[in-house]
Amino acid sequence: VLLYDSRASGNCYKVRLALAHLRLVCELHEVDVVDRSGRAELLGHLNPALRVPVLVLDDGRALAESNAIISYLADGSHLAPSEPFARAQVLQWLFFEQYSHEPNIAVVIFWVAYATDPPPHAEIEARRALGHVALEAIERHLSSRSFLVAEKFTIADIALYAYTHCAQRGGFDLDRYPAIGRWLQRIAAQEGHVPMDAPQPK
Ligand SMILES: N[C@@H](CCC(=O)N[C@@H](CS)C(=O)NCC(=O)O)C(=O)O
């Protein structure tokens, strides 16, 4: 199995974190997410959206979209509930992550920490405000829970952890969210956890 990966990408980190919890090893192919030259040649036949992460199975089939990849990898494991309602609740958080969280938090982190040509300050501020709306939703949910779904550590936690744990890099003050703070510590304390910048296992 091969993962087209980027160390700087939280979407790719979701996959590396799920792999670590599942005790799966995978060959990594680092892709530069700032310099996009040669992207169509590299990924065109694997992911029409030309983005990472992309997982390539040993039989050549390729899967893109971080949350689809972690769903596939975790299927049938302790990271993915099998009971239909809990499974749908995991999807609830995966879709929330892609619609309300990642486009506001990951994009602001990218603009602040990586972009060579970031948009005007007011646009960054507006996105950051939407990111806080997403964080407030998570805070509300976690104020009476240990994990996002079924009081168990699942891929929903992995998906939301990726860009929440490094949101400070985008100028998000996480001290405003005590339940999120406790949840982040809980996730990082799970057996098998690897940090975003962990060296590749051999
Ligand atoms: N919705 C996609 C987003 C993927 C995405 O935005 N990937 C970024 C890195 S985080 C990327 O490939 N950027 C480089 C590019 O667009 O060329 C997912 O969850 O996998």
PDB file of C-alpha atoms and ligand atoms in Angstrom:
ATOM      1  CA  VAL A   1       0.000   0.000   0.000  1.00  0.00           C
ATOM      2  CA  LEU A   2       1.275   3.457  -0.957  1.00  0.00           C
ATOM      3  CA  LEU A   3       0.161   6.813   0.421  1.00  0.00           C
ATOM      4  CA  TYR A   4       0.711  10.042  -1.497  1.00  0.00           C
ATOM      5  CA  ASP A   5       1.298  12.162   1.561  1.00  0.00           C
ATOM      6  CA  SER A   6       2.322  15.569   2.838  1.00  0.00           C
ATOM      7  CA  ARG A   7       3.868  16.134   6.259  1.00  0.00           C
ATOM      8  CA  ALA A   8       2.328  19.609   6.317  1.00  0.00           C
ATOM      9  CA  SER A   9      -1.211  18.405   5.621  1.00  0.00           C
ATOM     10  CA  GLY A  10      -3.700  17.569   8.357  1.00  0.00           C
ATOM     11  CA  ASN A  11      -5.766  15.660   5.809  1.00  0.00           C
ATOM     12  CA  CYS A  12      -2.775  13.380   5.248  1.00  0.00           C
ATOM     13  CA  TYR A  13      -2.092  13.201   8.987  1.00  0.00           C
ATOM     14  CA  LYS A  14      -5.567  11.689   9.495  1.00  0.00           C
ATOM     15  CA  VAL A  15      -4.482   8.768   7.329  1.00  0.00           C
ATOM     16  CA  ARG A  16      -1.092   8.359   9.042  1.00  0.00           C
ATOM     17  CA  LEU A  17      -2.804   8.470  12.450  1.00  0.00           C
ATOM     18  CA  ALA A  18      -5.421   5.875  11.439  1.00  0.00           C
ATOM     19  CA  LEU A  19      -2.676   3.637   9.997  1.00  0.00           C
ATOM     20  CA  ALA A  20      -0.736   3.887  13.282  1.00  0.00           C
ATOM     21  CA  HIS A  21      -3.779   2.949  15.382  1.00  0.00           C
ATOM     22  CA  LEU A  22      -4.497   0.035  13.062  1.00  0.00           C
ATOM     23  CA  ARG A  23      -0.844  -1.078  13.208  1.00  0.00           C
ATOM     24  CA  LEU A  24      -0.616  -0.900   9.431  1.00  0.00           C
ATOM     25  CA  VAL A  25       2.506   0.163   7.620  1.00  0.00           C
ATOM     26  CA  CYS A  26       2.438   1.915   4.347  1.00  0.00           C
ATOM     27  CA  GLU A  27       4.963   3.339   1.919  1.00  0.00           C
ATOM     28  CA  LEU A  28       4.832   7.146   1.895  1.00  0.00           C
ATOM     29  CA  HIS A  29       5.403   9.342  -1.139  1.00  0.00           C
ATOM     30  CA  GLU A  30       5.865  12.969  -0.065  1.00  0.00           C
ATOM     31  CA  VAL A  31       4.114  15.547  -2.256  1.00  0.00           C
ATOM     32  CA  ASP A  32       4.842  19.284  -2.049  1.00  0.00           C
ATOM     33  CA  VAL A  33       1.488  20.976  -1.375  1.00  0.00           C
ATOM     34  CA  VAL A  34       2.785  24.508  -1.866  1.00  0.00           C
ATOM     35  CA  ASP A  35       4.572  23.989  -5.211  1.00  0.00           C
ATOM     36  CA  ARG A  36       1.878  22.446  -7.391  1.00  0.00           C
ATOM     37  CA  SER A  37       3.969  21.953 -10.520  1.00  0.00           C
ATOM     38  CA  GLY A  38       3.748  18.481 -12.038  1.00  0.00           C
ATOM     39  CA  ARG A  39       0.639  17.675 -10.018  1.00  0.00           C
ATOM     40  CA  ALA A  40      -1.429  16.423 -12.996  1.00  0.00           C
ATOM     41  CA  GLU A  41       1.396  14.129 -14.126  1.00  0.00           C
ATOM     42  CA  LEU A  42       1.848  12.760 -10.598  1.00  0.00           C
ATOM     43  CA  LEU A  43      -1.770  12.331  -9.454  1.00  0.00           C
ATOM     44  CA  GLY A  44      -3.944  12.724 -12.554  1.00  0.00           C
ATOM     45  CA  HIS A  45      -4.476   8.999 -13.065  1.00  0.00           C
ATOM     46  CA  LEU A  46      -5.127   8.456  -9.325  1.00  0.00           C
ATOM     47  CA  ASN A  47      -7.278  11.360  -8.131  1.00  0.00           C
ATOM     48  CA  PRO A  48      -9.164  13.624 -10.548  1.00  0.00           C
ATOM     49  CA  ALA A  49      -9.092  16.365  -7.892  1.00  0.00           C
ATOM     50  CA  LEU A  50      -5.239  16.301  -7.960  1.00  0.00           C
ATOM     51  CA  ARG A  51      -4.999  16.465  -4.175  1.00  0.00           C
ATOM     52  CA  VAL A  52      -3.418  14.461  -1.400  1.00  0.00           C
ATOM     53  CA  PRO A  53      -3.917  12.210   0.458  1.00  0.00           C
ATOM     54  CA  VAL A  54      -4.287   9.420  -2.102  1.00  0.00           C
ATOM     55  CA  LEU A  55      -4.042   5.793  -1.048  1.00  0.00           C
ATOM     56  CA  VAL A  56      -2.984   3.270  -3.692  1.00  0.00           C
ATOM     57  CA  LEU A  57      -3.769  -0.347  -2.882  1.00  0.00           C
ATOM     58  CA  ASP A  58      -1.471  -3.196  -3.866  1.00  0.00           C
ATOM     59  CA  ASP A  59      -3.835  -4.112  -6.709  1.00  0.00           C
ATOM     60  CA  GLY A  60      -3.524  -0.578  -8.132  1.00  0.00           C
ATOM     61  CA  ARG A  61      -6.892   0.812  -7.085  1.00  0.00           C
ATOM     62  CA  ALA A  62      -6.625   4.385  -5.795  1.00  0.00           C
ATOM     63  CA  LEU A  63      -8.757   6.144  -3.178  1.00  0.00           C
ATOM     64  CA  ALA A  64      -8.770   9.882  -2.432  1.00  0.00           C
ATOM     65  CA  GLU A  65     -10.465  12.114   0.168  1.00  0.00           C
ATOM     66  CA  SER A  66      -9.005  11.742   3.624  1.00  0.00           C
ATOM     67  CA  ASN A  67     -12.268  10.807   5.299  1.00  0.00           C
ATOM     68  CA  ALA A  68     -13.058   8.169   2.660  1.00  0.00           C
ATOM     69  CA  ILE A  69      -9.572   6.716   3.136  1.00  0.00           C
ATOM     70  CA  ILE A  70      -9.796   6.486   6.932  1.00  0.00           C
ATOM     71  CA  SER A  71     -13.309   5.011   6.629  1.00  0.00           C
ATOM     72  CA  TYR A  72     -11.988   2.340   4.289  1.00  0.00           C
ATOM     73  CA  LEU A  73      -8.939   1.551   6.421  1.00  0.00           C
ATOM     74  CA  ALA A  74     -10.913   1.405   9.675  1.00  0.00           C
ATOM     75  CA  ASP A  75     -13.843  -0.631   8.345  1.00  0.00           C
ATOM     76  CA  GLY A  76     -14.450  -3.593  10.655  1.00  0.00           C
ATOM     77  CA  SER A  77     -11.935  -2.349  13.266  1.00  0.00           C
ATOM     78  CA  HIS A  78     -12.250  -0.853  16.759  1.00  0.00           C
ATOM     79  CA  LEU A  79     -12.032   2.615  15.174  1.00  0.00           C
ATOM     80  CA  ALA A  80     -15.338   2.264  13.297  1.00  0.00           C
ATOM     81  CA  PRO A  81     -18.609   1.386  15.018  1.00  0.00           C
ATOM     82  CA  SER A  82     -20.634  -1.304  13.273  1.00  0.00           C
ATOM     83  CA  GLU A  83     -24.004  -0.404  14.790  1.00  0.00           C
ATOM     84  CA  PRO A  84     -25.865   1.560  12.059  1.00  0.00           C
ATOM     85  CA  PHE A  85     -26.771   4.632  14.104  1.00  0.00           C
ATOM     86  CA  ALA A  86     -23.279   5.043  15.541  1.00  0.00           C
ATOM     87  CA  ARG A  87     -21.860   4.514  12.055  1.00  0.00           C
ATOM     88  CA  ALA A  88     -24.084   7.326  10.786  1.00  0.00           C
ATOM     89  CA  GLN A  89     -22.989   9.530  13.694  1.00  0.00           C
ATOM     90  CA  VAL A  90     -19.396   8.996  12.583  1.00  0.00           C
ATOM     91  CA  LEU A  91     -20.453  10.160   9.107  1.00  0.00           C
ATOM     92  CA  GLN A  92     -22.173  13.156  10.724  1.00  0.00           C
ATOM     93  CA  TRP A  93     -18.819  14.303  12.110  1.00  0.00           C
ATOM     94  CA  LEU A  94     -16.841  13.428   8.969  1.00  0.00           C
ATOM     95  CA  PHE A  95     -19.197  15.570   6.862  1.00  0.00           C
ATOM     96  CA  PHE A  96     -19.162  18.341   9.473  1.00  0.00           C
ATOM     97  CA  GLU A  97     -15.376  18.259   9.355  1.00  0.00           C
ATOM     98  CA  GLN A  98     -15.297  18.697   5.594  1.00  0.00           C
ATOM     99  CA  TYR A  99     -18.004  21.365   5.366  1.00  0.00           C
ATOM    100  CA  SER A 100     -17.678  23.474   8.519  1.00  0.00           C
ATOM    101  CA  HIS A 101     -14.273  22.778  10.044  1.00  0.00           C
ATOM    102  CA  GLU A 102     -11.558  22.025   7.461  1.00  0.00           C
ATOM    103  CA  PRO A 103     -12.499  24.769   4.953  1.00  0.00           C
ATOM    104  CA  ASN A 104     -12.229  27.364   7.722  1.00  0.00           C
ATOM    105  CA  ILE A 105      -9.518  26.066  10.061  1.00  0.00           C
ATOM    106  CA  ALA A 106      -7.178  24.232   7.667  1.00  0.00           C
ATOM    107  CA  VAL A 107      -7.452  26.974   5.087  1.00  0.00           C
ATOM    108  CA  VAL A 108      -6.603  29.680   7.651  1.00  0.00           C
ATOM    109  CA  ILE A 109      -3.612  27.637   8.875  1.00  0.00           C
ATOM    110  CA  PHE A 110      -2.470  27.318   5.249  1.00  0.00           C
ATOM    111  CA  TRP A 111      -2.869  31.054   4.589  1.00  0.00           C
ATOM    112  CA  VAL A 112      -1.079  32.067   7.800  1.00  0.00           C
ATOM    113  CA  ALA A 113       1.689  29.459   7.896  1.00  0.00           C
ATOM    114  CA  TYR A 114       2.390  28.438   4.277  1.00  0.00           C
ATOM    115  CA  ALA A 115       0.829  30.576   1.555  1.00  0.00           C
ATOM    116  CA  THR A 116       3.201  32.755  -0.427  1.00  0.00           C
ATOM    117  CA  ASP A 117       0.318  34.974  -1.539  1.00  0.00           C
ATOM    118  CA  PRO A 118      -2.338  34.980   1.227  1.00  0.00           C
ATOM    119  CA  PRO A 119      -5.625  36.888   0.766  1.00  0.00           C
ATOM    120  CA  PRO A 120      -6.335  40.227   2.495  1.00  0.00           C
ATOM    121  CA  HIS A 121      -6.472  40.356   6.282  1.00  0.00           C
ATOM    122  CA  ALA A 122     -10.276  40.834   6.342  1.00  0.00           C
ATOM    123  CA  GLU A 123     -10.808  37.626   4.376  1.00  0.00           C
ATOM    124  CA  ILE A 124      -8.604  35.686   6.780  1.00  0.00           C
ATOM    125  CA  GLU A 125     -10.500  37.176   9.741  1.00  0.00           C
ATOM    126  CA  ALA A 126     -13.855  36.197   8.213  1.00  0.00           C
ATOM    127  CA  ARG A 127     -12.711  32.594   7.724  1.00  0.00           C
ATOM    128  CA  ARG A 128     -11.275  32.491  11.218  1.00  0.00           C
ATOM    129  CA  ALA A 129     -14.666  33.579  12.603  1.00  0.00           C
ATOM    130  CA  LEU A 130     -16.304  30.645  10.794  1.00  0.00           C
ATOM    131  CA  GLY A 131     -13.630  28.352  12.207  1.00  0.00           C
ATOM    132  CA  HIS A 132     -14.595  29.494  15.684  1.00  0.00           C
ATOM    133  CA  VAL A 133     -18.239  28.650  14.947  1.00  0.00           C
ATOM    134  CA  ALA A 134     -17.113  25.083  14.148  1.00  0.00           C
ATOM    135  CA  LEU A 135     -14.989  24.909  17.310  1.00  0.00           C
ATOM    136  CA  GLU A 136     -17.933  26.146  19.379  1.00  0.00           C
ATOM    137  CA  ALA A 137     -20.050  23.286  18.009  1.00  0.00           C
ATOM    138  CA  ILE A 138     -17.414  20.727  18.992  1.00  0.00           C
ATOM    139  CA  GLU A 139     -17.000  22.349  22.406  1.00  0.00           C
ATOM    140  CA  ARG A 140     -20.765  22.167  23.003  1.00  0.00           C
ATOM    141  CA  HIS A 141     -20.831  18.482  22.026  1.00  0.00           C
ATOM    142  CA  LEU A 142     -17.772  17.489  24.060  1.00  0.00           C
ATOM    143  CA  SER A 143     -18.807  19.355  27.197  1.00  0.00           C
ATOM    144  CA  SER A 144     -20.698  16.217  28.274  1.00  0.00           C
ATOM    145  CA  ARG A 145     -18.698  13.560  26.400  1.00  0.00           C
ATOM    146  CA  SER A 146     -15.242  12.008  26.227  1.00  0.00           C
ATOM    147  CA  PHE A 147     -15.282  11.274  22.475  1.00  0.00           C
ATOM    148  CA  LEU A 148     -17.374  12.481  19.541  1.00  0.00           C
ATOM    149  CA  VAL A 149     -19.340   9.255  19.003  1.00  0.00           C
ATOM    150  CA  ALA A 150     -20.556   6.450  21.266  1.00  0.00           C
ATOM    151  CA  GLU A 151     -18.071   7.352  24.047  1.00  0.00           C
ATOM    152  CA  LYS A 152     -15.403   5.512  22.078  1.00  0.00           C
ATOM    153  CA  PHE A 153     -12.322   6.636  20.175  1.00  0.00           C
ATOM    154  CA  THR A 154     -13.267   6.455  16.476  1.00  0.00           C
ATOM    155  CA  ILE A 155     -12.242   7.840  13.101  1.00  0.00           C
ATOM    156  CA  ALA A 156     -14.557  10.776  13.864  1.00  0.00           C
ATOM    157  CA  ASP A 157     -12.060  11.814  16.566  1.00  0.00           C
ATOM    158  CA  ILE A 158      -9.149  11.232  14.196  1.00  0.00           C
ATOM    159  CA  ALA A 159     -10.750  13.396  11.480  1.00  0.00           C
ATOM    160  CA  LEU A 160     -11.488  16.289  13.829  1.00  0.00           C
ATOM    161  CA  TYR A 161      -8.237  16.018  15.765  1.00  0.00           C
ATOM    162  CA  ALA A 162      -6.066  16.602  12.697  1.00  0.00           C
ATOM    163  CA  TYR A 163      -6.754  20.304  12.214  1.00  0.00           C
ATOM    164  CA  THR A 164      -8.006  21.099  15.721  1.00  0.00           C
ATOM    165  CA  HIS A 165      -4.801  20.141  17.515  1.00  0.00           C
ATOM    166  CA  CYS A 166      -2.751  22.547  15.387  1.00  0.00           C
ATOM    167  CA  ALA A 167      -5.350  25.310  15.062  1.00  0.00           C
ATOM    168  CA  GLN A 168      -3.143  27.703  17.045  1.00  0.00           C
ATOM    169  CA  ARG A 169      -0.937  27.852  13.961  1.00  0.00           C
ATOM    170  CA  GLY A 170      -3.851  29.590  12.244  1.00  0.00           C
ATOM    171  CA  GLY A 171      -4.240  32.053  15.098  1.00  0.00           C
ATOM    172  CA  PHE A 172      -7.084  30.204  16.832  1.00  0.00           C
ATOM    173  CA  ASP A 173      -7.001  30.634  20.609  1.00  0.00           C
ATOM    174  CA  LEU A 174      -7.943  27.171  21.918  1.00  0.00           C
ATOM    175  CA  ASP A 175      -7.907  28.329  25.566  1.00  0.00           C
ATOM    176  CA  ARG A 176     -11.492  29.387  24.874  1.00  0.00           C
ATOM    177  CA  TYR A 177     -12.467  25.699  24.568  1.00  0.00           C
ATOM    178  CA  PRO A 178     -11.769  23.718  27.753  1.00  0.00           C
ATOM    179  CA  ALA A 179     -13.685  20.586  26.693  1.00  0.00           C
ATOM    180  CA  ILE A 180     -11.780  20.544  23.392  1.00  0.00           C
ATOM    181  CA  GLY A 181      -8.542  20.947  25.355  1.00  0.00           C
ATOM    182  CA  ARG A 182      -9.299  17.894  27.486  1.00  0.00           C
ATOM    183  CA  TRP A 183     -10.372  15.906  24.389  1.00  0.00           C
ATOM    184  CA  LEU A 184      -7.139  16.785  22.565  1.00  0.00           C
ATOM    185  CA  GLN A 185      -5.152  15.449  25.532  1.00  0.00           C
ATOM    186  CA  ARG A 186      -7.315  12.312  25.589  1.00  0.00           C
ATOM    187  CA  ILE A 187      -6.686  11.665  21.882  1.00  0.00           C
ATOM    188  CA  ALA A 188      -2.935  12.231  22.216  1.00  0.00           C
ATOM    189  CA  ALA A 189      -2.901   9.752  25.142  1.00  0.00           C
ATOM    190  CA  GLN A 190      -4.498   6.925  23.135  1.00  0.00           C
ATOM    191  CA  GLU A 191      -2.252   3.918  22.756  1.00  0.00           C
ATOM    192  CA  GLY A 192      -0.725   3.947  19.279  1.00  0.00           C
ATOM    193  CA  HIS A 193      -0.939   7.721  18.879  1.00  0.00           C
ATOM    194  CA  VAL A 194       1.635   9.384  16.633  1.00  0.00           C
ATOM    195  CA  PRO A 195       2.219  13.131  16.392  1.00  0.00           C
ATOM    196  CA  MET A 196       1.787  14.928  13.068  1.00  0.00           C
ATOM    197  CA  ASP A 197       5.542  15.333  12.602  1.00  0.00           C
ATOM    198  CA  ALA A 198       6.465  11.791  13.694  1.00  0.00           C
ATOM    199  CA  PRO A 199       9.210  10.245  11.582  1.00  0.00           C
ATOM    200  CA  GLN A 200       8.061   7.589   9.152  1.00  0.00           C
ATOM    201  CA  PRO A 201       8.094   4.115  10.758  1.00  0.00           C
ATOM    202  CA  LYS A 202      10.453   1.711   9.023  1.00  0.00           C
TER     203      LYS A 202
HETATM  204  N1  LIG B   1     -11.175  17.099   0.882  1.00  0.00           N
HETATM  205  C1  LIG B   1      -9.841  16.628   0.651  1.00  0.00           C
HETATM  206  C2  LIG B   1      -8.897  17.820   0.708  1.00  0.00           C
HETATM  207  C3  LIG B   1      -7.529  17.462   0.232  1.00  0.00           C
HETATM  208  C4  LIG B   1      -6.635  18.665   0.204  1.00  0.00           C
HETATM  209  O1  LIG B   1      -7.058  19.825   0.341  1.00  0.00           O
HETATM  210  N2  LIG B   1      -5.347  18.391   0.040  1.00  0.00           N
HETATM  211  C5  LIG B   1      -4.361  19.449   0.018  1.00  0.00           C
HETATM  212  C6  LIG B   1      -3.368  19.252   1.136  1.00  0.00           C
HETATM  213  S1  LIG B   1      -4.176  19.412   2.712  1.00  0.00           S
HETATM  214  C7  LIG B   1      -3.601  19.429  -1.289  1.00  0.00           C
HETATM  215  O2  LIG B   1      -3.443  18.406  -1.913  1.00  0.00           O
HETATM  216  N3  LIG B   1      -3.109  20.603  -1.663  1.00  0.00           N
HETATM  217  C8  LIG B   1      -2.251  20.750  -2.769  1.00  0.00           C
HETATM  218  C9  LIG B   1      -2.956  21.033  -4.041  1.00  0.00           C
HETATM  219  O3  LIG B   1      -4.155  21.365  -4.005  1.00  0.00           O
HETATM  220  O4  LIG B   1      -2.309  20.966  -5.063  1.00  0.00           O
HETATM  221  C10 LIG B   1      -9.460  15.571   1.691  1.00  0.00           C
HETATM  222  O5  LIG B   1     -10.058  15.561   2.766  1.00  0.00           O
HETATM  223  O6  LIG B   1      -8.597  14.736   1.413  1.00  0.00           O
END
